[in-house]
C-alpha positions as a Markdown table, in Angstrom:
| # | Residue | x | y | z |
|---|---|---|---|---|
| 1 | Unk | 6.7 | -3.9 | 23.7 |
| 2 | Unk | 2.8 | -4.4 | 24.1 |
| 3 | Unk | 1.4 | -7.4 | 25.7 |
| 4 | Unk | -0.4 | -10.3 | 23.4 |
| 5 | Unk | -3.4 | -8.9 | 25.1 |
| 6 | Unk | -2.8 | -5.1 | 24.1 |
| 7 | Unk | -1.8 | -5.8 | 20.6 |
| 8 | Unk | -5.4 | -7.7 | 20.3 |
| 9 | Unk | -7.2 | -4.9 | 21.8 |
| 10 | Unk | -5.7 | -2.7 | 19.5 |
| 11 | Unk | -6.3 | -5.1 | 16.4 |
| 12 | Unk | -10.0 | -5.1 | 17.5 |
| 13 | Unk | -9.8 | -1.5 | 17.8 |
| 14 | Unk | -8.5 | -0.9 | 14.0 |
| 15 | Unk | -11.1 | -3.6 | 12.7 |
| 16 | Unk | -14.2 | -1.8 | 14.5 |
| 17 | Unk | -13.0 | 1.3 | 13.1 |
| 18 | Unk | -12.9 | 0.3 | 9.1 |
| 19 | Unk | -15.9 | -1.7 | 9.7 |
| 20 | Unk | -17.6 | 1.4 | 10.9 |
| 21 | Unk | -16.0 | 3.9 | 10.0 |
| 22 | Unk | -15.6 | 5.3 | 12.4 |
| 23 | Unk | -11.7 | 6.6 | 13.1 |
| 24 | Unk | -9.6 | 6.0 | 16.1 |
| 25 | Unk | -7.5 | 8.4 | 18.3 |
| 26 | Unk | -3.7 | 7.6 | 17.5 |
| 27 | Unk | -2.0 | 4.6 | 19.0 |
| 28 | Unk | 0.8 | 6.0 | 19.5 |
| 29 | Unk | -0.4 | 8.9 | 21.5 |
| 30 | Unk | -2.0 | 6.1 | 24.1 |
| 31 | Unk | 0.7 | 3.7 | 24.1 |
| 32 | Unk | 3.6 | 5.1 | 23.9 |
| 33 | Unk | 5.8 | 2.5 | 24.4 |
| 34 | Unk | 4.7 | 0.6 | 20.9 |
| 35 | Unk | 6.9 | -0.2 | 18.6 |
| 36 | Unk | 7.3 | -1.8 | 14.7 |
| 37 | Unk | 7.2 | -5.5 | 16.2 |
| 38 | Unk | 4.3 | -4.9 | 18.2 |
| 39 | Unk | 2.6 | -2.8 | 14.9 |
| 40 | Unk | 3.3 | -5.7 | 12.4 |
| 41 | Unk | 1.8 | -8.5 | 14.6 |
| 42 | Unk | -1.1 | -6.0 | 15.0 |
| 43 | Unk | -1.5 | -5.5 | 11.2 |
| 44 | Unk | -1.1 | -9.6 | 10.9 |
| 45 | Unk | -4.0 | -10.1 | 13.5 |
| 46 | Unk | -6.4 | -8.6 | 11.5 |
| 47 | Unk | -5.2 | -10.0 | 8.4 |
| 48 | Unk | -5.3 | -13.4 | 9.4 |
| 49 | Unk | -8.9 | -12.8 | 10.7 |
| 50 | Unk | -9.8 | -12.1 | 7.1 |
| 51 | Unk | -8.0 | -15.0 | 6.0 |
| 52 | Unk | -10.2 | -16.9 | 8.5 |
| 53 | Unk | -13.2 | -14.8 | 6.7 |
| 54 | Unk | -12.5 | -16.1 | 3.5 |
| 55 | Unk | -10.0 | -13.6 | 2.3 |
| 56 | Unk | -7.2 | -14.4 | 0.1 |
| 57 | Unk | -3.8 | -12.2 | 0.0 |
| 58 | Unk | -2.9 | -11.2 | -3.4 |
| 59 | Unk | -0.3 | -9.3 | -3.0 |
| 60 | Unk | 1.7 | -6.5 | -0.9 |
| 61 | Unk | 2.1 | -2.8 | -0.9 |
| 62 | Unk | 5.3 | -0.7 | 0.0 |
| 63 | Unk | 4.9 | 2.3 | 2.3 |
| 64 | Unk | 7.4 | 4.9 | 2.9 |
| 65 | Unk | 9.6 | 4.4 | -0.1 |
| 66 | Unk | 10.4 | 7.7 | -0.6 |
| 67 | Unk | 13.1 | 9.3 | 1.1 |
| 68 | Unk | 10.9 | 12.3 | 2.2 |
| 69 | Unk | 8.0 | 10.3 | 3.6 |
| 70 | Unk | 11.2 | 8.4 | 5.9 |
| 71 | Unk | 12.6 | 11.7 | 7.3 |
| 72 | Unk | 8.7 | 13.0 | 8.2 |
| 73 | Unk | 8.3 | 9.2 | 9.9 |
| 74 | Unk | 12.2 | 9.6 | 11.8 |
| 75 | Unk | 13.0 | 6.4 | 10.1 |
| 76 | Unk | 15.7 | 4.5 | 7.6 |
| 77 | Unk | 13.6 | 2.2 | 6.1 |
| 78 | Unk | 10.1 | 1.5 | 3.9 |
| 79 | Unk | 6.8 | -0.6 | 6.1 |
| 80 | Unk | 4.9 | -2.9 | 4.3 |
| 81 | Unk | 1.0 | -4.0 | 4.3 |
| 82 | Unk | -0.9 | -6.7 | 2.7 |
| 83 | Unk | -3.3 | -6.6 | -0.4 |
| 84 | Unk | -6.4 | -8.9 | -0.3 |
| 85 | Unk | -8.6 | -10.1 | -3.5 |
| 86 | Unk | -11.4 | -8.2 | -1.8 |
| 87 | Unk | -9.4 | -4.7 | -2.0 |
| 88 | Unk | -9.1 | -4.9 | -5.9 |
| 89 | Unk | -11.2 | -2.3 | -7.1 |
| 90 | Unk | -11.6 | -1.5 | -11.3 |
| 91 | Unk | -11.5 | 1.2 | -13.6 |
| 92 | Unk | -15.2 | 1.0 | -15.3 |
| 93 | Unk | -16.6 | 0.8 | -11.4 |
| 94 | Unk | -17.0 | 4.0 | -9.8 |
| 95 | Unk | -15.9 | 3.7 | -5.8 |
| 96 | Unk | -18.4 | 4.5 | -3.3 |
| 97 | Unk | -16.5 | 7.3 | -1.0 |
| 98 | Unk | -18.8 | 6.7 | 1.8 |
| 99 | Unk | -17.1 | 3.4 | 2.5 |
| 100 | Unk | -14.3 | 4.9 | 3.6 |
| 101 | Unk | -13.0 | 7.3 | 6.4 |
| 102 | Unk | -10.9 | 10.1 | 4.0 |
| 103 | Unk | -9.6 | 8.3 | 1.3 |
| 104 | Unk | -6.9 | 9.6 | -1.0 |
| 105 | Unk | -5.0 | 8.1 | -4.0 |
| 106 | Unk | -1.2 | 7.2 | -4.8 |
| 107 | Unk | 0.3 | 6.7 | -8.5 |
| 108 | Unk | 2.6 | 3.3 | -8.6 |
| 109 | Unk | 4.3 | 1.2 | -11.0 |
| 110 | Unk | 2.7 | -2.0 | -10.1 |
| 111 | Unk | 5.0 | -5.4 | -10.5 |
| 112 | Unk | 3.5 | -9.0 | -11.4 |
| 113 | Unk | 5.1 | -11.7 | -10.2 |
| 114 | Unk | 5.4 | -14.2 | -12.6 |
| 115 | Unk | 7.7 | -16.5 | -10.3 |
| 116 | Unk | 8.4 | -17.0 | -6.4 |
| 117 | Unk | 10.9 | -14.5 | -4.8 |
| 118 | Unk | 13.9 | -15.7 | -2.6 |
| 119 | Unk | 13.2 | -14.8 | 1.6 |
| 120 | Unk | 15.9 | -13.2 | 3.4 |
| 121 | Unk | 18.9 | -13.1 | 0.5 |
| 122 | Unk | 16.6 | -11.6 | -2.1 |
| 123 | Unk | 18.8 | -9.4 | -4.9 |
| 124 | Unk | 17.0 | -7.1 | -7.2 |
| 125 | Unk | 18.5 | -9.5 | -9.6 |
| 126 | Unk | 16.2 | -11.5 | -8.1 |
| 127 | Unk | 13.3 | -9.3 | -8.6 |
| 128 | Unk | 13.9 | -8.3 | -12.3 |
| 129 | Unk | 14.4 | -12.2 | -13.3 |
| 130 | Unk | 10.9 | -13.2 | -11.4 |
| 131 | Unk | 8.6 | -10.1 | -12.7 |
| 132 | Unk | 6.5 | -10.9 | -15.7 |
| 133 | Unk | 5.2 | -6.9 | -16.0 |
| 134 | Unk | 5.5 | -3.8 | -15.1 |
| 135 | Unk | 1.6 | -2.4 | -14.6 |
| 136 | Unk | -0.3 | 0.9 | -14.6 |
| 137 | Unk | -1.4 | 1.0 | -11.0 |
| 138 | Unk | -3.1 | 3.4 | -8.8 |
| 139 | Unk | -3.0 | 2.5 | -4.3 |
| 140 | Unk | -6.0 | 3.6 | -2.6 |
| 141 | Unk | -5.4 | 4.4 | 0.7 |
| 142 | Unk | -7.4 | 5.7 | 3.7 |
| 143 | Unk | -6.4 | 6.1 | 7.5 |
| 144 | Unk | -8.6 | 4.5 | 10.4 |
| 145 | Unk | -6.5 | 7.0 | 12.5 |
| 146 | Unk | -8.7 | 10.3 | 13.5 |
| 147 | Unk | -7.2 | 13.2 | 10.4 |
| 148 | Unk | -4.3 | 11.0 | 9.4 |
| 149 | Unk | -2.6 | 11.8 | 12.0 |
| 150 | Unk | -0.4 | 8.9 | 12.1 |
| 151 | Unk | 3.3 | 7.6 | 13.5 |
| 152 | Unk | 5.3 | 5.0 | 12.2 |
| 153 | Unk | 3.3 | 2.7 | 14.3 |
| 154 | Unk | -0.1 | 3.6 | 13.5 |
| 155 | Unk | -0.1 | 3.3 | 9.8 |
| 156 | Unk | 2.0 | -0.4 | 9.9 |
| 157 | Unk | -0.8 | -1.7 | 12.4 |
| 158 | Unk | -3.3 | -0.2 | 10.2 |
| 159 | Unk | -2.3 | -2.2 | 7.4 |
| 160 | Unk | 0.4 | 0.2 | 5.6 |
| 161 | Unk | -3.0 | 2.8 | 5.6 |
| 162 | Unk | -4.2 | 0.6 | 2.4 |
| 163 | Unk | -7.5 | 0.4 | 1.5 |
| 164 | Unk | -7.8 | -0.8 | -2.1 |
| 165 | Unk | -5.6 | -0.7 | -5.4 |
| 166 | Unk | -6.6 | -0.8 | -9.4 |
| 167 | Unk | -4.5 | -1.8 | -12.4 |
| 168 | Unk | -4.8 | -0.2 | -15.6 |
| 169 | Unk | -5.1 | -3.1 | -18.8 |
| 170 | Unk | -1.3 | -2.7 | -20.2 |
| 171 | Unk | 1.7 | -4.8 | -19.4 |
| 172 | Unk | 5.1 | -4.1 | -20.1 |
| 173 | Unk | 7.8 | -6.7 | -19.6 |
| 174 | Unk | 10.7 | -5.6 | -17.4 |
| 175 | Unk | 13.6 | -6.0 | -20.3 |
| 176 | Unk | 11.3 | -3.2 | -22.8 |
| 177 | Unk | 11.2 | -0.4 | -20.2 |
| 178 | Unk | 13.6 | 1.7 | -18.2 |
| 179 | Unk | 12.2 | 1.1 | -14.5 |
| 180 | Unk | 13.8 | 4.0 | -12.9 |
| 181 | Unk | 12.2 | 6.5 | -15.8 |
| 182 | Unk | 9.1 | 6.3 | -16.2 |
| 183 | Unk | 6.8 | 9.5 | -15.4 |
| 184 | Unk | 3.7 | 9.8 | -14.2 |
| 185 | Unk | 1.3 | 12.7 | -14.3 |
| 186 | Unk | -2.2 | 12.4 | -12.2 |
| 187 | Unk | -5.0 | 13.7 | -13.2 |
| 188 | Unk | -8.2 | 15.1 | -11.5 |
| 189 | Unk | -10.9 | 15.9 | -13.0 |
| 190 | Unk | -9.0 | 16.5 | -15.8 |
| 191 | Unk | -6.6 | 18.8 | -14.1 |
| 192 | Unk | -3.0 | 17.7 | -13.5 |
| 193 | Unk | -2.8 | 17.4 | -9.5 |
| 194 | Unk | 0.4 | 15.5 | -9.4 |
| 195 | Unk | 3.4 | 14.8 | -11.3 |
| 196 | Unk | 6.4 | 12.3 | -10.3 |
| 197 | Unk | 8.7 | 9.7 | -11.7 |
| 198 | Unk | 9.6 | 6.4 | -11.0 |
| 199 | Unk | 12.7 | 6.8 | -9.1 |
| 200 | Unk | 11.3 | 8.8 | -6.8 |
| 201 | Unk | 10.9 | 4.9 | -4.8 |
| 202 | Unk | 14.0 | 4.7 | -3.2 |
| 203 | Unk | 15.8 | 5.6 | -6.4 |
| 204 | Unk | 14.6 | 2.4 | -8.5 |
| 205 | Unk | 11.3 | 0.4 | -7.6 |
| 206 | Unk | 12.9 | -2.7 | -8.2 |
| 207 | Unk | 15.3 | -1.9 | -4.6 |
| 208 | Unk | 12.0 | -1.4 | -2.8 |
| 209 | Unk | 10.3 | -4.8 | -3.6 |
| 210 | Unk | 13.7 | -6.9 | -3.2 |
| 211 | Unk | 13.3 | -5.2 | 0.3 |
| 212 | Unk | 9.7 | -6.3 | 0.7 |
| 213 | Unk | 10.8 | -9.9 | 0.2 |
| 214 | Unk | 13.4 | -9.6 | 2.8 |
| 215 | Unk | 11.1 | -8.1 | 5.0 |
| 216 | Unk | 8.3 | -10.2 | 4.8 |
| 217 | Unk | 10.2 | -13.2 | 4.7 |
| 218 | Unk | 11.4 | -12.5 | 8.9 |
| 219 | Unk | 7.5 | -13.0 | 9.4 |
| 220 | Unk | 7.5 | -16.3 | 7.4 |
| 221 | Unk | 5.9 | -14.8 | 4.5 |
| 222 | Unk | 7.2 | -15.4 | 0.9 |
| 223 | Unk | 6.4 | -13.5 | -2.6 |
| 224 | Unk | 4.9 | -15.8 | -5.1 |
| 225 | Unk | 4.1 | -16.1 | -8.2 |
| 226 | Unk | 1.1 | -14.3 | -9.4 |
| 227 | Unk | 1.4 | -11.6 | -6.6 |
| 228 | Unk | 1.0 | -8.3 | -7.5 |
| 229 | Unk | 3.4 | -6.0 | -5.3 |
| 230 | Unk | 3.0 | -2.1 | -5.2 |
| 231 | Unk | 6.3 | -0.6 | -4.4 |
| 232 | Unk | 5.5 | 2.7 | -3.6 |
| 233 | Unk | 4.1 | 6.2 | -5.1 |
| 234 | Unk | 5.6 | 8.7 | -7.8 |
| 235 | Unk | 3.4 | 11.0 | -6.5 |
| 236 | Unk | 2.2 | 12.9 | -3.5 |
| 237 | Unk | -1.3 | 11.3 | -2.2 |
| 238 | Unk | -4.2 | 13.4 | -3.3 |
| 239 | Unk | -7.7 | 13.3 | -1.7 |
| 240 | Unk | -10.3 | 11.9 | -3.2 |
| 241 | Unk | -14.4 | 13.3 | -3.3 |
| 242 | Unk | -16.9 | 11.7 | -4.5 |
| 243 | Unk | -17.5 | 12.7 | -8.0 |
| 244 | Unk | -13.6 | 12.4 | -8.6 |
| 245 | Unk | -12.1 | 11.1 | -11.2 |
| 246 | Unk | -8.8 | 10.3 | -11.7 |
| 247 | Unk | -6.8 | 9.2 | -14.3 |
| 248 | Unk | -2.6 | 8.4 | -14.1 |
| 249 | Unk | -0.7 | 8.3 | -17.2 |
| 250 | Unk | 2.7 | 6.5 | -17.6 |
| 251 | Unk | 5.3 | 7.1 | -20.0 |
| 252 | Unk | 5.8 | 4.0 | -22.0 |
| 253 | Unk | 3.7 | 2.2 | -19.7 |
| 254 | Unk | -0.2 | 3.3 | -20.2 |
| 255 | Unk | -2.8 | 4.3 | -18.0 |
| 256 | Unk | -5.6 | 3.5 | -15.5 |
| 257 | Unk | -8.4 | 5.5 | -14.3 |
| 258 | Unk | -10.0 | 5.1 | -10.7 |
| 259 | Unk | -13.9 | 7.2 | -10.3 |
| 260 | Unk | -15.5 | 7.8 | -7.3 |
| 261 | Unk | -19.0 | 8.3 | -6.5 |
């Protein structure tokens, strides 16, 4: 494990690096001996310097939910990262590219919280009874390691590699919709650059958010109501150019459209 004084250093180093976007040279590569402990306190470092900031947390994404991704990272379970207010980006607002290092896009079924989750004996009983909707959603994400070149400890420290997240304008409640069935094509451009379903998040999103509330809930962090919680892609990332535009349909649950300049 890293020293209070590395994991700093290395916070700093990450918060430099979105600021200026500028990229980093992998962590792990340099400290070899880092590990998921040292990764999360580095990732809640810089949150809680934006909480400091004026930030507020709205909400938290899941990361490596999909069997796949967790064989490529050599592990057995999903990481987590935080969503702020000030990551929210919208549908009828192009993104400006140039504030980010090499941004990409996920398709998600986004959850709304519509009551506080249990900690450490959350059920997905739990999670069905305490979501309000089901929600269009598309996860920006963007790497402040050099080429996403990233190890299970590099993209937790850097936040889960979150950068920003939309919802499209439907909601569907979780007792009208089959969670586990829903596909999704992407769009880019017009052209169809990715296709998934639902259960392509650890078999049924709902597992990968009763996880989340376990998880978080050993850092003394609860779900609440009103959160929104992204619980992994359908889809492969794709890049995103300026110019892009990308729109993500859902069966039975709409659509939402992210455009970048």
């Amino acid at each position: 494990m890293l020293s209070d004084a590395q994991r700093s250093e290395l916070a700093d180093e990450l918060a430099r690096a979105e600021h200026d976007r500028v990229a980093v040279a992998p962590l792990v590569d340099r400290y070899p001996g880092i590990d998921v402990v040292d990764a999360y306190e580095i990732q809640l470092l810089n949150i809680q310097r934006r909480l400091r900031d004026g930030a507020q947390v709205v909400g938290h994404k899941v990361g490596l939910s999909s069997k796949a991704m967790q064989q490529m990272m050599g592990v057995d379970e999903p990481d987590y990262g935080h969503l702020l207010a000030e990551m929210e980006v919208f549908e009828d607002v192009p993104v400006d590219t140039s504030q980010y290092l090499l941004p990409r896009v996920e398709v998600e079924v986004g959850f709304v919280l519509g009551q506080d989750l249990p900690g450490e004996d959350c059920t997905e009983a739990d999670v069905l009874a305490a979501t309000v909707a089901y929600a269009p959603a598309i996860e920006l994400i963007d790497s402040r390691i050099t080429d996403w070149k990233i190890g299970l400890a590099d993209t937790i420290s850097d936040n889960a590699s979150s950068a920003g997240f939309v919802l499209g304008e439907q909601r569907v409640a979780p007792a009208d919709i089959d969670i586990t069935a829903i596909d999704a094509v992407l769009t880019r451009n017009g052209e169809v650059v990715a296709e998934g379903r639902s259960d392509a998040v650890l078999g049924d999103p709902v597992i990968a958010v009763a996880w989340l509330a376990r998880k978080v809930a050993t850092f003394g962090v609860r779900l609440k109501a009103g959160d929104i919680v992204l619980p992994g892609s359908c889809t492969r990332a794709i890049d995103a150019r300026p110019g892009d535009d990308f729109h993500a349909e859902f069966t039975g649950l709409g659509s939402v459209r992210l455009r970048f300049s």
